[in-house]
Structure formats: C-alpha cells, structure tokens
Amino acid sequence: MSERNGPTLALVGATGAVGTVMRDILSTRQDVWGEIRLIASARSAGRRLLVRGEEVEVRELSAEVFDGVDVAMFDVPDEVSAEWASVAAERGAVVIDNSGAFRMDPDVPLVVPEVNARMARQRPKGIIANANCTTLSMIVALGALHAEYGLVELSAASYQAASGAGQSGVDTLHDQLSKVAGNRELGTHPGDVRRVIGSELGPFPAPLALNVVPWAGSLKDDGWSSEEMKIRNEARKILDRPELKVSATCVRVPVVTTHSVAIHATFEREVDADRASEILRDAPGVVLYDDPSRGEFPTPADVVGTDPTWVGRVRRSLDDPRSLDLFVCGDNLRKGAALNTAQIAELVAEELAA
C-alpha cells in the first residue's frame, strides 16, 4: 500500500480518449485513492494533466513506474497491454485492462461489477479484463434479466458510435459531415455521397455521414466481424453461460458517442413485460426510460455523458412467450470503457483495505 491515505493507482494511457474520460471519472467519484500516477508514451511524458483538481505530471511508461503501485488501469491498444500488463503485475500491481488482449484468457476474469463482481478476486495472473464497449452497453440490463429468467439465446443488432473507432473515427465523421452539410440533393442518387466525401474514409470501410455501415471491427471466420464475435464470446463469459446462443450484427452509425443495441432475448421461462420492467427499474446501473406514448425511450443524444445503461421499448415477443425485445443505450466511453474499469478498480481497493 502507498504511504498516502489509500492505495496507489496508476492510469496507463492517461492522455487518450478513454484516459481523458477516466481522469474526469476519478475526479468526480468517491475518492478511494492515495497517489494517482498518470502514465503515457514518451511523447506525452512531462505534460501536466488535471485529476482530482490537481495537476499531475505524466510519466513515461516503464517497468520502474509501477514500483509501489497497488492498482494499474490500462487504457491502451491491445499490443501495449499485451507487453506491459504482465510487467505491472510482476511489480505487484493488480492490473485492470481495458483492451482486448486478455478478455478470453481463461486465467483472466472478465468483470462487470453489477453482474459478476465476485470474479474480481479470482485473478491468477494478477490481471482483470474489462469488456468491449458494445458488450458493456447491454450486459448490465441482460445480467439483471438473466438472474431472474435464465438467458438461453441472444440476438443483438448494434448501432455503434464513431468514437468506438477512436479519435480518428470522431474526426472522420466531423470531416465528412462538413462536406455534406447543406446539400439537400445528397442521398437521392447512387454513389453521390461517396463522390462528395471522396476517399477520406478514415477507419470506416464506407462513408459514415448520411449513411450507416454494417461493419465494425476486422474480418473473422465465415464473414463474422471481430466486434460481433466479441459480443458472443464476452456475453458467454460474463454470464457464465458457455453454451449461450448468440447472433450479432454490428452497424456503425453517424453518432459521435453512445452505442445502442436492439436486443431479442430468449429465456428458460415465460417472461412478463411488466415484471421485466420492474427488474430493470430496480437493477443497479440501469435506468428504465420507457413510455413510447409520451415519446420516452433512450437515444444517444440523451444518454451521452451519463453513466448508466438506459433501457426502453421493453416488449414481450409476439410469437414466443419466453422472449423479450428491448432497446438499450450506453455511453461507450463511460460505462463502455472508463467507468467499468474504475468500478473494478474500486472493488480491488476495497479488497486491499479489508
């Protein structure tokens, strides 16, 4: 433990998009930390960034920077986590990793505190993984329903924001929007949006402005994308349902931040929409916003910048009494990344203080 009041926390990737949100979260949640170290690449070392109302100098990533650290949160690309997470763990830190490097490692728990907090204590490698942002946008709500009814099958169609592709995704969307703004003829003839936007597609395989793109991630087996496989594999692991049937289609939409998911979920037992709504209303980390007669249902424009998973359009299937349909939204930079990481870190801090 640190000599300061509370464990020492390291934030690796402090200058990135998620790291920036993390610094805000650390500044606004209950403060359980002693020293907070901000860590980034050599080009960012020496910068002074605000956290908890104080300026802290950014340190260069190295093995020595983890000496005396109790908990290290990694908000960096997969290859950086793969190289450095074990280094931090060997130096005595409990690592909470926000990348995809360890999510499917059987010796690394994949933790969502509202769903499987107990797993945070089972970390033989000293590493805890954080789920993908799309999975996190829906799994808290699904976890609450699963505890009541027993989930057996999941069909999900995601509507993923540009920020899920990083800052380059956000910049690309804004650049494309500036090119199409004010042109009311666009979108009425084949290829006209592509002609105006040109070849500057950024991280997307097709124009995102005035469009939706049925692709996110990289190509996996049999035409599935990596984002779709993450939903399948991570939902199975978090819910401890290795045989869960999952089908997902991931779509990128012209929204800056906040992922949405249309869900069709089938359970072991017959469901009741009113009871399901009651479960969701009482579930930690969930906001039920569901009265279509008054225009009340979650949208990214309303949910962005908030922490919970927002749920609406809760309906029992017309053709299967064991199935529910619902629509969820979650800020992919907060609960979908930084917040869940911070919540896991707080669980570890409680354990260290016990």
Tab-separated table of C-alpha atoms in Angstrom:
chain	number	residue	atom	x	y	z
A	1	MET	CA	0.000	0.000	0.000
A	2	SER	CA	1.053	3.591	-0.559
A	3	GLU	CA	2.144	5.746	2.372
A	4	ARG	CA	-0.660	8.124	1.394
A	5	ASN	CA	-4.218	7.578	2.525
A	6	GLY	CA	-5.353	4.823	0.215
A	7	PRO	CA	-3.801	2.550	-2.413
A	8	THR	CA	-1.633	3.935	-5.180
A	9	LEU	CA	-3.281	3.962	-8.592
A	10	ALA	CA	-1.579	4.133	-11.986
A	11	LEU	CA	-3.515	5.216	-15.077
A	12	VAL	CA	-1.731	3.963	-18.189
A	13	GLY	CA	-2.882	5.779	-21.312
A	14	ALA	CA	-3.814	8.900	-19.395
A	15	THR	CA	-3.738	11.165	-22.464
A	16	GLY	CA	-6.002	9.092	-24.743
A	17	ALA	CA	-9.739	9.454	-25.319
A	18	VAL	CA	-10.695	6.901	-22.660
A	19	GLY	CA	-7.910	8.122	-20.364
A	20	THR	CA	-9.340	11.628	-20.543
A	21	VAL	CA	-12.765	10.342	-19.502
A	22	MET	CA	-11.097	8.267	-16.783
A	23	ARG	CA	-9.442	11.346	-15.303
A	24	ASP	CA	-12.860	13.002	-15.148
A	25	ILE	CA	-14.376	9.920	-13.512
A	26	LEU	CA	-11.568	9.750	-10.944
A	27	SER	CA	-12.233	13.407	-10.168
A	28	THR	CA	-15.974	13.006	-9.638
A	29	ARG	CA	-16.466	9.594	-7.995
A	30	GLN	CA	-15.812	8.845	-4.325
A	31	ASP	CA	-12.064	9.241	-3.840
A	32	VAL	CA	-10.597	5.965	-2.543
A	33	TRP	CA	-7.063	6.545	-3.840
A	34	GLY	CA	-3.847	7.805	-2.347
A	35	GLU	CA	-1.351	8.737	-5.033
A	36	ILE	CA	-2.510	8.697	-8.648
A	37	ARG	CA	0.199	8.287	-11.285
A	38	LEU	CA	-0.514	9.299	-14.869
A	39	ILE	CA	1.431	7.245	-17.412
A	40	ALA	CA	1.691	7.530	-21.188
A	41	SER	CA	4.141	7.178	-24.059
A	42	ALA	CA	7.430	9.054	-24.221
A	43	ARG	CA	5.971	11.790	-26.427
A	44	SER	CA	3.444	12.710	-23.706
A	45	ALA	CA	5.825	12.448	-20.748
A	46	GLY	CA	6.261	15.723	-18.902
A	47	ARG	CA	2.806	17.066	-19.686
A	48	ARG	CA	0.772	18.163	-16.697
A	49	LEU	CA	-2.837	16.997	-16.607
A	50	LEU	CA	-5.658	17.710	-14.199
A	51	VAL	CA	-7.012	14.922	-11.992
A	52	ARG	CA	-8.888	15.354	-8.702
A	53	GLY	CA	-8.444	19.113	-9.060
A	54	GLU	CA	-4.650	18.889	-9.099
A	55	GLU	CA	-2.103	18.985	-11.887
A	56	VAL	CA	-0.096	15.758	-12.138
A	57	GLU	CA	2.939	15.275	-14.351
A	58	VAL	CA	2.680	12.467	-16.881
A	59	ARG	CA	5.366	9.791	-16.560
A	60	GLU	CA	6.816	7.716	-19.363
A	61	LEU	CA	5.749	4.072	-19.471
A	62	SER	CA	8.486	1.879	-17.997
A	63	ALA	CA	8.823	-1.070	-15.646
A	64	GLU	CA	10.029	1.130	-12.788
A	65	VAL	CA	6.978	3.373	-12.908
A	66	PHE	CA	4.911	0.529	-11.421
A	67	ASP	CA	7.053	0.189	-8.299
A	68	GLY	CA	4.786	0.842	-5.311
A	69	VAL	CA	1.624	0.780	-7.415
A	70	ASP	CA	-1.285	-1.216	-5.988
A	71	VAL	CA	-3.715	-0.978	-8.917
A	72	ALA	CA	-2.924	-0.171	-12.559
A	73	MET	CA	-5.644	0.686	-15.052
A	74	PHE	CA	-4.641	0.197	-18.701
A	75	ASP	CA	-6.441	2.254	-21.365
A	76	VAL	CA	-4.113	1.486	-24.278
A	77	PRO	CA	-4.108	-0.578	-27.513
A	78	ASP	CA	-4.041	-4.373	-27.319
A	79	GLU	CA	-0.371	-4.669	-28.219
A	80	VAL	CA	0.678	-2.258	-25.451
A	81	SER	CA	-1.363	-4.116	-22.840
A	82	ALA	CA	-0.023	-7.460	-24.061
A	83	GLU	CA	3.520	-6.208	-23.481
A	84	TRP	CA	3.149	-4.200	-20.291
A	85	ALA	CA	0.256	-5.610	-18.213
A	86	SER	CA	2.281	-8.605	-17.054
A	87	VAL	CA	5.177	-6.267	-16.233
A	88	ALA	CA	2.937	-4.244	-13.941
A	89	ALA	CA	1.552	-7.413	-12.360
A	90	GLU	CA	5.058	-8.739	-11.729
A	91	ARG	CA	5.849	-5.464	-9.948
A	92	GLY	CA	2.939	-6.114	-7.580
A	93	ALA	CA	0.070	-4.177	-9.155
A	94	VAL	CA	-3.381	-5.582	-9.800
A	95	VAL	CA	-3.992	-4.749	-13.452
A	96	ILE	CA	-7.404	-3.802	-14.840
A	97	ASP	CA	-7.053	-3.890	-18.605
A	98	ASN	CA	-9.459	-2.132	-20.949
A	99	SER	CA	-8.041	-3.644	-24.146
A	100	GLY	CA	-8.946	-6.911	-25.819
A	101	ALA	CA	-5.610	-8.541	-25.022
A	102	PHE	CA	-6.784	-10.717	-22.126
A	103	ARG	CA	-10.585	-10.913	-22.321
A	104	MET	CA	-10.722	-14.515	-23.474
A	105	ASP	CA	-7.784	-15.732	-21.384
A	106	PRO	CA	-9.254	-18.426	-19.089
A	107	ASP	CA	-6.968	-17.241	-16.268
A	108	VAL	CA	-8.171	-13.640	-16.514
A	109	PRO	CA	-11.646	-12.777	-15.179
A	110	LEU	CA	-13.883	-10.605	-17.354
A	111	VAL	CA	-15.715	-8.460	-14.839
A	112	VAL	CA	-18.798	-6.242	-14.858
A	113	PRO	CA	-19.343	-5.306	-11.186
A	114	GLU	CA	-23.156	-5.221	-11.400
A	115	VAL	CA	-23.162	-8.749	-12.855
A	116	ASN	CA	-20.197	-10.804	-11.590
A	117	ALA	CA	-18.250	-8.739	-9.052
A	118	ARG	CA	-17.110	-11.876	-7.194
A	119	MET	CA	-14.898	-12.812	-10.137
A	120	ALA	CA	-12.624	-9.819	-9.475
A	121	ARG	CA	-10.984	-11.784	-6.644
A	122	GLN	CA	-10.089	-14.725	-8.913
A	123	ARG	CA	-7.073	-13.398	-10.838
A	124	PRO	CA	-4.209	-15.912	-11.010
A	125	LYS	CA	-2.246	-13.680	-13.399
A	126	GLY	CA	-2.888	-10.534	-11.400
A	127	ILE	CA	-4.950	-9.171	-14.306
A	128	ILE	CA	-8.672	-8.386	-14.613
A	129	ALA	CA	-10.154	-7.676	-18.046
A	130	ASN	CA	-12.732	-5.070	-18.978
A	131	ALA	CA	-15.309	-5.986	-21.629
A	132	ASN	CA	-15.773	-4.420	-25.047
A	133	CYS	CA	-17.819	-1.221	-25.172
A	134	THR	CA	-20.692	-2.786	-27.123
A	135	THR	CA	-20.989	-5.691	-24.706
A	136	LEU	CA	-20.964	-3.259	-21.783
A	137	SER	CA	-23.723	-1.202	-23.373
A	138	MET	CA	-26.164	-4.076	-22.856
A	139	ILE	CA	-24.778	-6.651	-20.407
A	140	VAL	CA	-25.869	-4.909	-17.173
A	141	ALA	CA	-29.504	-4.969	-18.292
A	142	LEU	CA	-29.202	-8.510	-19.638
A	143	GLY	CA	-27.497	-9.658	-16.453
A	144	ALA	CA	-30.424	-8.473	-14.343
A	145	LEU	CA	-32.931	-10.271	-16.576
A	146	HIS	CA	-30.721	-13.378	-16.716
A	147	ALA	CA	-30.691	-13.602	-12.909
A	148	GLU	CA	-34.497	-13.770	-12.926
A	149	TYR	CA	-35.298	-15.789	-16.032
A	150	GLY	CA	-32.137	-17.567	-17.245
A	151	LEU	CA	-30.922	-16.338	-20.643
A	152	VAL	CA	-30.591	-19.047	-23.308
A	153	GLU	CA	-30.443	-17.133	-26.591
A	154	LEU	CA	-29.493	-13.629	-27.631
A	155	SER	CA	-29.893	-11.760	-30.903
A	156	ALA	CA	-28.391	-8.282	-30.993
A	157	ALA	CA	-28.141	-5.548	-33.618
A	158	SER	CA	-25.788	-2.775	-32.552
A	159	TYR	CA	-25.782	0.852	-33.637
A	160	GLN	CA	-22.220	1.867	-32.792
A	161	ALA	CA	-20.924	5.414	-32.497
A	162	ALA	CA	-17.929	6.781	-34.379
A	163	SER	CA	-15.926	7.197	-31.155
A	164	GLY	CA	-15.849	3.416	-30.861
A	165	ALA	CA	-13.233	3.623	-33.626
A	166	GLY	CA	-11.141	6.087	-31.605
A	167	GLN	CA	-10.435	9.761	-32.126
A	168	SER	CA	-9.840	9.146	-35.821
A	169	GLY	CA	-13.421	7.902	-36.087
A	170	VAL	CA	-14.761	11.075	-34.494
A	171	ASP	CA	-12.563	13.304	-36.664
A	172	THR	CA	-13.593	11.419	-39.804
A	173	LEU	CA	-17.292	11.779	-39.028
A	174	HIS	CA	-16.985	15.524	-38.400
A	175	ASP	CA	-14.935	15.997	-41.578
A	176	GLN	CA	-17.498	14.104	-43.616
A	177	LEU	CA	-20.415	15.985	-42.079
A	178	SER	CA	-18.786	19.288	-43.022
A	179	LYS	CA	-18.590	18.120	-46.642
A	180	VAL	CA	-22.237	17.096	-46.898
A	181	ALA	CA	-23.786	19.872	-44.791
A	182	GLY	CA	-26.401	21.928	-46.591
A	183	ASN	CA	-26.554	19.775	-49.717
A	184	ARG	CA	-30.153	18.580	-49.818
A	185	GLU	CA	-29.638	16.626	-53.016
A	186	LEU	CA	-27.224	14.157	-51.431
A	187	GLY	CA	-28.522	10.688	-50.743
A	188	THR	CA	-31.013	10.721	-53.596
A	189	HIS	CA	-28.808	9.172	-56.284
A	190	PRO	CA	-26.475	6.140	-56.230
A	191	GLY	CA	-22.949	6.992	-55.172
A	192	ASP	CA	-23.440	10.734	-54.732
A	193	VAL	CA	-22.434	10.699	-51.048
A	194	ARG	CA	-19.274	8.783	-51.911
A	195	ARG	CA	-18.412	11.266	-54.638
A	196	VAL	CA	-18.685	14.247	-52.299
A	197	ILE	CA	-16.831	12.634	-49.415
A	198	GLY	CA	-14.136	11.136	-51.614
A	199	SER	CA	-11.574	8.644	-50.426
A	200	GLU	CA	-11.128	10.041	-46.895
A	201	LEU	CA	-12.971	7.239	-45.103
A	202	GLY	CA	-10.748	7.100	-42.028
A	203	PRO	CA	-11.267	3.882	-40.059
A	204	PHE	CA	-14.545	3.075	-41.815
A	205	PRO	CA	-14.992	0.991	-44.989
A	206	ALA	CA	-17.703	3.307	-46.358
A	207	PRO	CA	-18.933	6.880	-45.803
A	208	LEU	CA	-20.478	7.335	-42.367
A	209	ALA	CA	-22.143	10.729	-42.852
A	210	LEU	CA	-25.715	10.339	-44.197
A	211	ASN	CA	-25.177	6.600	-44.054
A	212	VAL	CA	-24.999	3.502	-41.878
A	213	VAL	CA	-22.206	0.977	-42.272
A	214	PRO	CA	-22.982	-2.693	-41.479
A	215	TRP	CA	-19.454	-3.402	-40.356
A	216	ALA	CA	-17.325	-2.812	-37.252
A	217	GLY	CA	-14.023	-4.457	-36.473
A	218	SER	CA	-11.949	-6.867	-38.521
A	219	LEU	CA	-12.950	-9.917	-40.562
A	220	LYS	CA	-13.165	-13.200	-38.663
A	221	ASP	CA	-14.259	-16.680	-39.753
A	222	ASP	CA	-17.257	-17.209	-42.057
A	223	GLY	CA	-17.941	-13.499	-42.601
A	224	TRP	CA	-18.398	-12.500	-38.961
A	225	SER	CA	-16.663	-9.360	-37.705
A	226	SER	CA	-14.467	-9.176	-34.624
A	227	GLU	CA	-16.989	-6.868	-32.926
A	228	GLU	CA	-19.750	-9.409	-33.465
A	229	MET	CA	-17.609	-12.209	-32.067
A	230	LYS	CA	-16.765	-10.083	-29.017
A	231	ILE	CA	-20.454	-9.758	-28.175
A	232	ARG	CA	-20.870	-13.529	-28.418
A	233	ASN	CA	-17.748	-14.579	-26.545
A	234	GLU	CA	-17.853	-11.910	-23.860
A	235	ALA	CA	-21.554	-12.351	-23.054
A	236	ARG	CA	-20.938	-16.073	-22.590
A	237	LYS	CA	-18.018	-15.473	-20.250
A	238	ILE	CA	-19.553	-12.685	-18.155
A	239	LEU	CA	-22.850	-14.538	-17.656
A	240	ASP	CA	-21.043	-17.872	-17.175
A	241	ARG	CA	-23.121	-19.399	-19.970
A	242	PRO	CA	-20.607	-21.064	-22.313
A	243	GLU	CA	-23.389	-22.576	-24.437
A	244	LEU	CA	-25.385	-19.351	-24.804
A	245	LYS	CA	-26.654	-18.994	-28.376
A	246	VAL	CA	-25.677	-15.559	-29.673
A	247	SER	CA	-26.130	-13.856	-33.031
A	248	ALA	CA	-24.986	-10.263	-33.522
A	249	THR	CA	-24.851	-7.761	-36.355
A	250	CYS	CA	-22.724	-4.678	-35.672
A	251	VAL	CA	-23.526	-1.468	-37.524
A	252	ARG	CA	-21.654	1.842	-37.401
A	253	VAL	CA	-23.932	4.911	-37.362
A	254	PRO	CA	-23.249	8.670	-37.661
A	255	VAL	CA	-23.332	9.318	-33.912
A	256	VAL	CA	-20.293	10.718	-32.102
A	257	THR	CA	-20.628	8.906	-28.764
A	258	THR	CA	-23.019	6.312	-27.259
A	259	HIS	CA	-23.695	2.846	-28.597
A	260	SER	CA	-27.216	1.485	-28.946
A	261	VAL	CA	-28.322	-2.134	-29.218
A	262	ALA	CA	-31.638	-3.660	-30.282
A	263	ILE	CA	-31.973	-6.914	-28.331
A	264	HIS	CA	-34.112	-10.005	-28.763
A	265	ALA	CA	-33.513	-12.236	-25.720
A	266	THR	CA	-34.973	-15.678	-25.101
A	267	PHE	CA	-35.112	-17.175	-21.595
A	268	GLU	CA	-35.690	-20.524	-19.911
A	269	ARG	CA	-39.093	-19.493	-18.600
A	270	GLU	CA	-42.053	-17.449	-19.758
A	271	VAL	CA	-41.495	-13.740	-19.275
A	272	ASP	CA	-43.783	-10.879	-18.367
A	273	ALA	CA	-43.053	-7.410	-19.737
A	274	ASP	CA	-44.259	-5.619	-16.608
A	275	ARG	CA	-42.152	-7.827	-14.357
A	276	ALA	CA	-39.162	-7.399	-16.666
A	277	SER	CA	-39.580	-3.629	-16.475
A	278	GLU	CA	-39.727	-3.846	-12.682
A	279	ILE	CA	-36.488	-5.850	-12.636
A	280	LEU	CA	-34.781	-3.319	-14.876
A	281	ARG	CA	-36.097	-0.372	-12.882
A	282	ASP	CA	-34.563	-1.815	-9.701
A	283	ALA	CA	-31.290	-3.011	-11.251
A	284	PRO	CA	-28.106	-1.171	-10.223
A	285	GLY	CA	-26.574	0.738	-13.105
A	286	VAL	CA	-29.773	0.712	-15.190
A	287	VAL	CA	-32.245	3.488	-15.977
A	288	LEU	CA	-35.613	2.391	-17.345
A	289	TYR	CA	-36.943	5.083	-19.686
A	290	ASP	CA	-39.893	3.512	-21.407
A	291	ASP	CA	-43.135	5.217	-22.296
A	292	PRO	CA	-43.478	5.401	-26.091
A	293	SER	CA	-46.897	7.075	-25.766
A	294	ARG	CA	-45.031	10.111	-24.407
A	295	GLY	CA	-42.016	9.748	-26.684
A	296	GLU	CA	-39.911	8.323	-23.857
A	297	PHE	CA	-37.209	5.893	-24.955
A	298	PRO	CA	-33.420	6.182	-24.840
A	299	THR	CA	-31.462	7.764	-27.675
A	300	PRO	CA	-27.715	8.520	-27.897
A	301	ALA	CA	-28.403	12.270	-27.859
A	302	ASP	CA	-29.989	11.907	-24.408
A	303	VAL	CA	-27.688	9.277	-22.932
A	304	VAL	CA	-24.240	10.631	-23.890
A	305	GLY	CA	-22.217	11.759	-20.883
A	306	THR	CA	-24.177	9.640	-18.400
A	307	ASP	CA	-23.062	6.527	-16.558
A	308	PRO	CA	-25.988	4.052	-16.540
A	309	THR	CA	-27.314	1.713	-19.181
A	310	TRP	CA	-30.592	3.204	-20.402
A	311	VAL	CA	-33.354	0.779	-21.417
A	312	GLY	CA	-36.620	1.290	-23.266
A	313	ARG	CA	-39.049	-0.366	-25.694
A	314	VAL	CA	-39.430	-3.380	-23.374
A	315	ARG	CA	-41.894	-5.780	-25.013
A	316	ARG	CA	-42.718	-9.457	-24.798
A	317	SER	CA	-42.299	-11.151	-28.144
A	318	LEU	CA	-45.494	-11.543	-30.130
A	319	ASP	CA	-44.536	-15.071	-31.152
A	320	ASP	CA	-42.648	-16.504	-28.158
A	321	PRO	CA	-43.761	-16.039	-24.529
A	322	ARG	CA	-40.184	-16.729	-23.390
A	323	SER	CA	-38.683	-13.822	-25.337
A	324	LEU	CA	-38.273	-10.103	-24.726
A	325	ASP	CA	-37.399	-7.296	-27.114
A	326	LEU	CA	-35.758	-4.139	-25.797
A	327	PHE	CA	-33.554	-1.222	-26.831
A	328	VAL	CA	-30.539	-0.111	-24.807
A	329	CYS	CA	-28.122	2.822	-24.968
A	330	GLY	CA	-24.840	3.289	-23.144
A	331	ASP	CA	-22.066	5.860	-23.402
A	332	ASN	CA	-19.249	3.813	-24.908
A	333	LEU	CA	-16.536	5.986	-23.335
A	334	ARG	CA	-18.009	5.915	-19.840
A	335	LYS	CA	-19.690	2.627	-18.822
A	336	GLY	CA	-18.431	1.166	-22.079
A	337	ALA	CA	-14.809	1.768	-21.079
A	338	ALA	CA	-13.602	4.115	-18.344
A	339	LEU	CA	-16.401	3.758	-15.784
A	340	ASN	CA	-16.434	-0.034	-15.728
A	341	THR	CA	-12.645	-0.027	-15.354
A	342	ALA	CA	-12.917	2.413	-12.453
A	343	GLN	CA	-15.627	0.308	-10.796
A	344	ILE	CA	-13.444	-2.790	-10.992
A	345	ALA	CA	-10.521	-0.831	-9.558
A	346	GLU	CA	-12.712	0.283	-6.661
A	347	LEU	CA	-13.613	-3.343	-5.929
A	348	VAL	CA	-9.897	-4.135	-5.710
A	349	ALA	CA	-9.308	-1.086	-3.491
A	350	GLU	CA	-11.994	-2.342	-1.099
A	351	GLU	CA	-10.308	-5.747	-1.060
A	352	LEU	CA	-6.906	-4.192	-0.303
A	353	ALA	CA	-8.391	-2.138	2.528
A	354	ALA	CA	-10.143	-5.118	4.130
